[in-house]
mmCIF file of C-alpha atoms and ligand atoms in Angstrom:
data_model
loop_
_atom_site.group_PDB
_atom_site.id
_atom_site.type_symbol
_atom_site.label_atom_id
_atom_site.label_comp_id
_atom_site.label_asym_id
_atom_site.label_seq_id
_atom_site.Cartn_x
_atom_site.Cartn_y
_atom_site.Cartn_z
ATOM 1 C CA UNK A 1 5.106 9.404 -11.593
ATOM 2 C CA UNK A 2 3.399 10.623 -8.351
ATOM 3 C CA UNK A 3 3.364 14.361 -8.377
ATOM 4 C CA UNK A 4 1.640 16.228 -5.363
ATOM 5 C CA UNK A 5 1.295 20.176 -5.503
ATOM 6 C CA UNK A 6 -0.473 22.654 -2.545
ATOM 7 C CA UNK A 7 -2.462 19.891 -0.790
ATOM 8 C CA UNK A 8 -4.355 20.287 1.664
ATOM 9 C CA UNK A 9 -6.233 16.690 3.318
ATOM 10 C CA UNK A 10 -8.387 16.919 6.599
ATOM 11 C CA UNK A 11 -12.302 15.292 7.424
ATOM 12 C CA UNK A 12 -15.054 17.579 6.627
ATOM 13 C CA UNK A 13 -14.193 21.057 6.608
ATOM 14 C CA UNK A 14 -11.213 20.339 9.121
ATOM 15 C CA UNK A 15 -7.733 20.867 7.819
ATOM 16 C CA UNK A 16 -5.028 17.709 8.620
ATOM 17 C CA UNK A 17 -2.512 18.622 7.188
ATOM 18 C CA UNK A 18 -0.811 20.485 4.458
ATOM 19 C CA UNK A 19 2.019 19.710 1.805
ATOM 20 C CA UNK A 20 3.687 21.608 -0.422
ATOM 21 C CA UNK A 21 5.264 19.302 -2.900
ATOM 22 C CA UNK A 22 6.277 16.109 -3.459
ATOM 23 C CA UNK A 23 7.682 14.704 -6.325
ATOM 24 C CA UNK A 24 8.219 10.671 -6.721
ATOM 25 C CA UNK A 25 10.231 9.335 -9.781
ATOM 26 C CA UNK A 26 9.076 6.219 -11.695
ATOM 27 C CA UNK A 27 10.540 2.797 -9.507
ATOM 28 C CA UNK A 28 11.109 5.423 -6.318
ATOM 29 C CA UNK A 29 10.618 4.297 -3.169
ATOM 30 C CA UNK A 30 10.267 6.703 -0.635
ATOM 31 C CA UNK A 31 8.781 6.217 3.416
ATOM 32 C CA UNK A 32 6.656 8.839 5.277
ATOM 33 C CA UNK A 33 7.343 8.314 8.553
ATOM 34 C CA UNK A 34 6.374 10.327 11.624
ATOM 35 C CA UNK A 35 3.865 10.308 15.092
ATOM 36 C CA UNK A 36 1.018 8.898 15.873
ATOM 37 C CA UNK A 37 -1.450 11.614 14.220
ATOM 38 C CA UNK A 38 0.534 13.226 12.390
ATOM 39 C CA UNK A 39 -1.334 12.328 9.351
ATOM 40 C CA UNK A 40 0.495 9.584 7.516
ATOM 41 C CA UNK A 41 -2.169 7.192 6.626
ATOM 42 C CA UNK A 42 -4.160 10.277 5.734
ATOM 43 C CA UNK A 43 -1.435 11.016 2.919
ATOM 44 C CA UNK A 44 -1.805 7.758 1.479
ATOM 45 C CA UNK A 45 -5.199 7.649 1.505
ATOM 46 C CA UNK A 46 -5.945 11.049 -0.157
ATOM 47 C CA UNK A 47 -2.698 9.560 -2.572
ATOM 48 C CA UNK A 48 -4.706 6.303 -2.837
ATOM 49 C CA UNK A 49 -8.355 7.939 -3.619
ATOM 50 C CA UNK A 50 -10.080 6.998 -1.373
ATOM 51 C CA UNK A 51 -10.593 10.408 0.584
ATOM 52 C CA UNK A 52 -11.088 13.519 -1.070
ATOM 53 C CA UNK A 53 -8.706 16.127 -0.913
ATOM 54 C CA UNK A 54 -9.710 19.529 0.463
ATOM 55 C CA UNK A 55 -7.497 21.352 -1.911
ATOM 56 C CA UNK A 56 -4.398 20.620 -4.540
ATOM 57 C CA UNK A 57 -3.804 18.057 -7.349
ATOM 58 C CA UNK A 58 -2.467 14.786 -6.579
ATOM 59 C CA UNK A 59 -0.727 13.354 -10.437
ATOM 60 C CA UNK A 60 -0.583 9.849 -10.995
ATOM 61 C CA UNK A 61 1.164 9.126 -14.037
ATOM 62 C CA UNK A 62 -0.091 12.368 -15.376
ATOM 63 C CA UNK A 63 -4.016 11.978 -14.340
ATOM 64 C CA UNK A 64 -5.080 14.231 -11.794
ATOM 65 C CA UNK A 65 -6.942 12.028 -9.423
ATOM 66 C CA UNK A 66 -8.496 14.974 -7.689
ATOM 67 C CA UNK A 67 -10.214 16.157 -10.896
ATOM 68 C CA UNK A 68 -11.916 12.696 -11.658
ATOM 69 C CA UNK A 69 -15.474 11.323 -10.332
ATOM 70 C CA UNK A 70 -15.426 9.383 -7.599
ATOM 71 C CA UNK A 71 -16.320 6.163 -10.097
ATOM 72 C CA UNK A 72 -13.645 7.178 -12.262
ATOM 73 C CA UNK A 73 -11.166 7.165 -9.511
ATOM 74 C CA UNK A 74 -12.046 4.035 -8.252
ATOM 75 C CA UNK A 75 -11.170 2.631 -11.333
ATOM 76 C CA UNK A 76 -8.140 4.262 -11.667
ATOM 77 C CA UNK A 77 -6.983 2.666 -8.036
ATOM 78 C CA UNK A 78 -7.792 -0.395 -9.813
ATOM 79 C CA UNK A 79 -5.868 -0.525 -12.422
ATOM 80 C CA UNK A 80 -2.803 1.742 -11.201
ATOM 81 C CA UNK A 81 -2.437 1.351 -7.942
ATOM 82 C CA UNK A 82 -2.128 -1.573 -5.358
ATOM 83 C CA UNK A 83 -2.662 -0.951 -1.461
ATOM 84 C CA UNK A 84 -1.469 -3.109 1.543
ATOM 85 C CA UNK A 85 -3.787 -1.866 4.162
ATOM 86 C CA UNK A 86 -2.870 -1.835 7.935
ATOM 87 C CA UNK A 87 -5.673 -3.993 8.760
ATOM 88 C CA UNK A 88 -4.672 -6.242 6.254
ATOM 89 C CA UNK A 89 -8.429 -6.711 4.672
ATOM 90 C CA UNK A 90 -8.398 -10.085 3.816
ATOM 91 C CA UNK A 91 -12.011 -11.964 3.089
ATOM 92 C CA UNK A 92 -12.308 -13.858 6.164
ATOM 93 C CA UNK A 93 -14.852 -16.954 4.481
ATOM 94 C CA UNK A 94 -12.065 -17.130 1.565
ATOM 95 C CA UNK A 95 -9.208 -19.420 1.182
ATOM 96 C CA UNK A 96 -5.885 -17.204 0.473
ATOM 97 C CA UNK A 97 -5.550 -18.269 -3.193
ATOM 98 C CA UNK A 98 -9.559 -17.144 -3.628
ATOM 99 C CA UNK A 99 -8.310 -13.627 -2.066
ATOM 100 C CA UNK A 100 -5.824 -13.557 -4.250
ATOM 101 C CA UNK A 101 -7.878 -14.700 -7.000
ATOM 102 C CA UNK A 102 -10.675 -12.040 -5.734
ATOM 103 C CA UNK A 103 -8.599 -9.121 -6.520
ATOM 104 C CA UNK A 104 -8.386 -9.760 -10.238
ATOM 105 C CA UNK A 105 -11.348 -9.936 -10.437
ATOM 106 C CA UNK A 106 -12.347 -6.747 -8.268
ATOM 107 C CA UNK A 107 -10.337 -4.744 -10.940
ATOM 108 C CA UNK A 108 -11.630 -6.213 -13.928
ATOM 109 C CA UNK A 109 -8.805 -8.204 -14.875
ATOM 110 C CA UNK A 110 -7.922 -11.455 -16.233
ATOM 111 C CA UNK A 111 -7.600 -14.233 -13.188
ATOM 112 C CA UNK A 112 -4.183 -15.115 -13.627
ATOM 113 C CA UNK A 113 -3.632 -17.985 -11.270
ATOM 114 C CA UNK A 114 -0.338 -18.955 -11.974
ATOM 115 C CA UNK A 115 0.619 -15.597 -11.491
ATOM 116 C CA UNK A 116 -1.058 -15.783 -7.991
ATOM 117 C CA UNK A 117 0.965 -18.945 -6.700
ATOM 118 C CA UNK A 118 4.439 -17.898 -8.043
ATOM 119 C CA UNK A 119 3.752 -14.711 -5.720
ATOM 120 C CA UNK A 120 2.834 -17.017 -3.294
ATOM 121 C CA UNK A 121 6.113 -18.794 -3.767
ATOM 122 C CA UNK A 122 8.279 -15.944 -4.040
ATOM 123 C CA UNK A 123 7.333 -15.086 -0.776
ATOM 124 C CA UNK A 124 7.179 -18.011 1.071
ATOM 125 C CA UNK A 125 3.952 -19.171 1.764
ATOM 126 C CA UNK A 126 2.668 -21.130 -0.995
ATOM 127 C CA UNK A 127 2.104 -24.092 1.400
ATOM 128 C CA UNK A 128 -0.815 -22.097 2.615
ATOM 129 C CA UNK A 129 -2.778 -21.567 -0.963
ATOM 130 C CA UNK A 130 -5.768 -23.243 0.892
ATOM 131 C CA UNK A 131 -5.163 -22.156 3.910
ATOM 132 C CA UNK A 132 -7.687 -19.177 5.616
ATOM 133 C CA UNK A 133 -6.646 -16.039 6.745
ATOM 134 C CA UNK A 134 -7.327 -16.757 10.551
ATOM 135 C CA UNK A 135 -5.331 -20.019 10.261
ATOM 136 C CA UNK A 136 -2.490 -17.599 9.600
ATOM 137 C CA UNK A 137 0.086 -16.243 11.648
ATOM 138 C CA UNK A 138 0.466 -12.685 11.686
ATOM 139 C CA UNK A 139 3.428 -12.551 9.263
ATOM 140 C CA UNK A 140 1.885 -15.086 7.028
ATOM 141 C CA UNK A 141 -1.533 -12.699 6.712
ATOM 142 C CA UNK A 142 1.143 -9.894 5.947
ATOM 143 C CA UNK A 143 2.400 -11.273 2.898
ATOM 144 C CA UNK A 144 -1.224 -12.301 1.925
ATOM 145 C CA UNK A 145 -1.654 -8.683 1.760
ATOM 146 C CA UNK A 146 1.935 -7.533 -0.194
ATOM 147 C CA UNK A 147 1.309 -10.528 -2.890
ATOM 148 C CA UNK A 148 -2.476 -9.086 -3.395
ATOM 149 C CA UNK A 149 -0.512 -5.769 -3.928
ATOM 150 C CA UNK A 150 1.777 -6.554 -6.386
ATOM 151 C CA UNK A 151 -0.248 -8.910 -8.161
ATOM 152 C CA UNK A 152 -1.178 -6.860 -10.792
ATOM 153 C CA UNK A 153 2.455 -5.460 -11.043
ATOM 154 C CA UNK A 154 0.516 -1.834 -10.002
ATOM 155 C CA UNK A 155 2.712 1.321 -11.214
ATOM 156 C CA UNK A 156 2.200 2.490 -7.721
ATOM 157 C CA UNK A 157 1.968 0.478 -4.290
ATOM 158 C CA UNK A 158 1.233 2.096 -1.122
ATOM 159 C CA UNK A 159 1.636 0.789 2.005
ATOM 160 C CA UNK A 160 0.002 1.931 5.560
ATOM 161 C CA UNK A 161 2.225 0.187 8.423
ATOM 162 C CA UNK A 162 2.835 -3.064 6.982
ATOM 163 C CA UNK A 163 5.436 -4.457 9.755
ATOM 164 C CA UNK A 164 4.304 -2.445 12.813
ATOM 165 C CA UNK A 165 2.549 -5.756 14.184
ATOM 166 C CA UNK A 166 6.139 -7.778 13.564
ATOM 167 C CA UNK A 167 8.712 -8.519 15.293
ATOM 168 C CA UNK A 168 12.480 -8.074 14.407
ATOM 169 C CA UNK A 169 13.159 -10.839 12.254
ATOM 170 C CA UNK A 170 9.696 -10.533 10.167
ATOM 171 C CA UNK A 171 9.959 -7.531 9.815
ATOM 172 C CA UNK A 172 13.344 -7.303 7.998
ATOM 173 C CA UNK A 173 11.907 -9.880 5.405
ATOM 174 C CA UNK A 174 8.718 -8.283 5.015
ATOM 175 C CA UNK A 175 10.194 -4.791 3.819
ATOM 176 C CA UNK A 176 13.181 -6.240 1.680
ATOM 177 C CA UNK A 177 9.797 -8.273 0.094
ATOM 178 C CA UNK A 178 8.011 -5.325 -0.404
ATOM 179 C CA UNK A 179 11.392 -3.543 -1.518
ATOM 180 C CA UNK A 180 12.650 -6.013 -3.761
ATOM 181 C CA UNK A 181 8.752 -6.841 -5.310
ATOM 182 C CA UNK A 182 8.534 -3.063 -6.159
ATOM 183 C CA UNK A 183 11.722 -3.254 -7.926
ATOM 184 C CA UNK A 184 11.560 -6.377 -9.847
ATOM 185 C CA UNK A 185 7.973 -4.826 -11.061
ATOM 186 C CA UNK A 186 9.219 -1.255 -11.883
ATOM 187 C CA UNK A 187 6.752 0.011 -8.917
ATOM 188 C CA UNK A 188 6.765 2.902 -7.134
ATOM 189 C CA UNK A 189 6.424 2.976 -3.620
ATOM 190 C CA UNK A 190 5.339 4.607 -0.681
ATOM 191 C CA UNK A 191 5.402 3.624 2.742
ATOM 192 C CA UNK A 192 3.723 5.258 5.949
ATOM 193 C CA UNK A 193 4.830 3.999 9.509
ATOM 194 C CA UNK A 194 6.169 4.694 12.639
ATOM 195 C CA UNK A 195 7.952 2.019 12.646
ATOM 196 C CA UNK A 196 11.634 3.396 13.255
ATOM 197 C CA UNK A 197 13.213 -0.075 12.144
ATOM 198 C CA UNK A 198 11.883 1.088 8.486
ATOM 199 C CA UNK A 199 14.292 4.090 8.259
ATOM 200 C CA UNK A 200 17.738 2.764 7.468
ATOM 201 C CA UNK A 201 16.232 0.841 4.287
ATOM 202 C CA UNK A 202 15.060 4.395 2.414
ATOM 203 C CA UNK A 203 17.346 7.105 1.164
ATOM 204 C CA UNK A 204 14.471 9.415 1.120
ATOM 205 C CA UNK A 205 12.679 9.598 4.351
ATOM 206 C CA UNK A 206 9.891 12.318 4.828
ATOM 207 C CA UNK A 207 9.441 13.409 8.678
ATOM 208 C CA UNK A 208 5.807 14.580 9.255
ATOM 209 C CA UNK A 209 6.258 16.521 12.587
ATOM 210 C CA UNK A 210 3.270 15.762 15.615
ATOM 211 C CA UNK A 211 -0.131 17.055 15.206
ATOM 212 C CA UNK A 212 -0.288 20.258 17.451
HETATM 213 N N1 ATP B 1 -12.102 9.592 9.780
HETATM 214 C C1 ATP B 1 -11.608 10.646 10.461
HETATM 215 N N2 ATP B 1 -12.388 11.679 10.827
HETATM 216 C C2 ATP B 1 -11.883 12.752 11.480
HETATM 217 N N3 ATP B 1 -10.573 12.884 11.816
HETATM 218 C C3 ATP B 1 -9.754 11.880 11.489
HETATM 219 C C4 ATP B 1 -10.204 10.710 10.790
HETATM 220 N N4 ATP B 1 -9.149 9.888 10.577
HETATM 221 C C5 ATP B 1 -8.088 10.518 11.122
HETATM 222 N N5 ATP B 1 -8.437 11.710 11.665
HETATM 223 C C6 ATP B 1 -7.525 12.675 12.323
HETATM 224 O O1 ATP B 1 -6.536 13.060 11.403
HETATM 225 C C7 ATP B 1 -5.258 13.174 12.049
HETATM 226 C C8 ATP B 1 -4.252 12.316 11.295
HETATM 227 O O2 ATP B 1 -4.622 10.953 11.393
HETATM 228 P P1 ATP B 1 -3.842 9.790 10.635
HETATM 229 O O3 ATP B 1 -4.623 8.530 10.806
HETATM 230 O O4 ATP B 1 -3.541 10.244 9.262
HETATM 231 O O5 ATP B 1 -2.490 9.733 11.484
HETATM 232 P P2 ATP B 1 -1.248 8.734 11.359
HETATM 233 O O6 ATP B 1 -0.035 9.583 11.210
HETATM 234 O O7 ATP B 1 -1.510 7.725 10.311
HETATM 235 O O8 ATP B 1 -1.232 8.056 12.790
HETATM 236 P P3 ATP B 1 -0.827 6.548 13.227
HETATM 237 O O9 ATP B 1 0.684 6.519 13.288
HETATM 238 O O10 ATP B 1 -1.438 6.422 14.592
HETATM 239 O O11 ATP B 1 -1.396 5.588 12.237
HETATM 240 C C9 ATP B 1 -5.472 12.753 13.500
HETATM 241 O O12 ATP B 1 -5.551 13.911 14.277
HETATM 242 C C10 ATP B 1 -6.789 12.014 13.474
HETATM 243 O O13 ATP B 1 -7.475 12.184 14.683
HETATM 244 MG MG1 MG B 2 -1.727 5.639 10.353
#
């Protein structure tokens, strides 16, 4: 479902980082993991399009994201692909349900509220539907940011360093979450982190080496 061929991702004119192939099956789940710089979260951005590629075709699904205008691709994202961002990007003024609620609507689509507390419940936190995001704790905001993900039961999710702010026992829950959503929804997914406690929960682990 997520086919990359001869890419080439940097800023500007200045090349980041180069990959030959990579080839993810439909319901895959695969982690990029790899040193500070090496250009992980650049991957899934360029993967995610939201930064241009300097060269290649990134597939999705058979749609070359690299060949579509940058309105078109930004309604592609909507629709195909959900994102749990490092800094989780949750609307600070907004109760977590209205987040929640706020992402159907960014992408055009029906505001399914029940939908939006039985993620809630499924992972835990429904107790907080009114709460807001700084009235969280740090694991709390986390799955804030997976259940906005999966919401839309997204074809692809991508996820930049979603436990690196955890500790031991949250972060066990929050990847078998993530692991287990993208299953039960048929979702591929890929992960970027440095986070070596990630490694022993993906077969296929991708080792960018350190930025010279
Ligand atoms: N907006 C930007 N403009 C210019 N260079 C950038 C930009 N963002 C990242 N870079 C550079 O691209 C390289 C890869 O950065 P990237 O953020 O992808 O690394 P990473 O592997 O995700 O690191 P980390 O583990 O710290 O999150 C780094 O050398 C970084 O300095
Ligand atoms: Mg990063």
């Amino acid at each position: 479902m997520l086919s990359l061929k001869d890419v080439t991702l940097g800023y500007g004119k200045t090349p980041v980082l180069h990959m030959g192939t990579l080839e993810i099956p439909q319901g895959g789940q695969f982690l990029i993991s790899g040193a500070s710089g090496s250009g992980k979260t650049t991957l899934l951005y360029a993967v995610a399009g939201i930064l241009p590629v300097i060269s290649g075709s990134i597939a999705i699904n058979g749609t070359d994201i690299t060949k579509l205008s940058e309105t078109n691709r930004d309604h592609f994202r909507g629709k195909n692909i959900g994102i749990i961002y490092q800094t989780l990007h949750l609307v600070r003024s907004l109760s977590v349900i209205d987040n929640l609620m706020l992402a159907f609507f960014a992408s055009g689509a029906k505001q399914d509220r029940g939908r939006a507390l039985h993620m809630l419940h499924r992972l835990g936190i429904e107790d907080k539907k009114d709460a807001l995001p700084e009235q969280l704790s740090q694991g709390q905001a986390q799955r804030v940011a997976i259940a906005r993900a999966v919401l839309q039961k997204p074809p692809l999710i991508l996820a930049d360093e979603p436990t690196s702010s955890l500790d031991d026992k949250s972060c066990g829950k929050v990847i078998e979450i993530i692991m287990r959503t993208a299953k039960e929804n048929g979702s591929s997914l890929l992960i970027a982190t440095h986070d070596q406690r990630l490694t022993p929960y993906f077969a296929n682990v991708m080792y960018f080496e350190e930025a010279p």
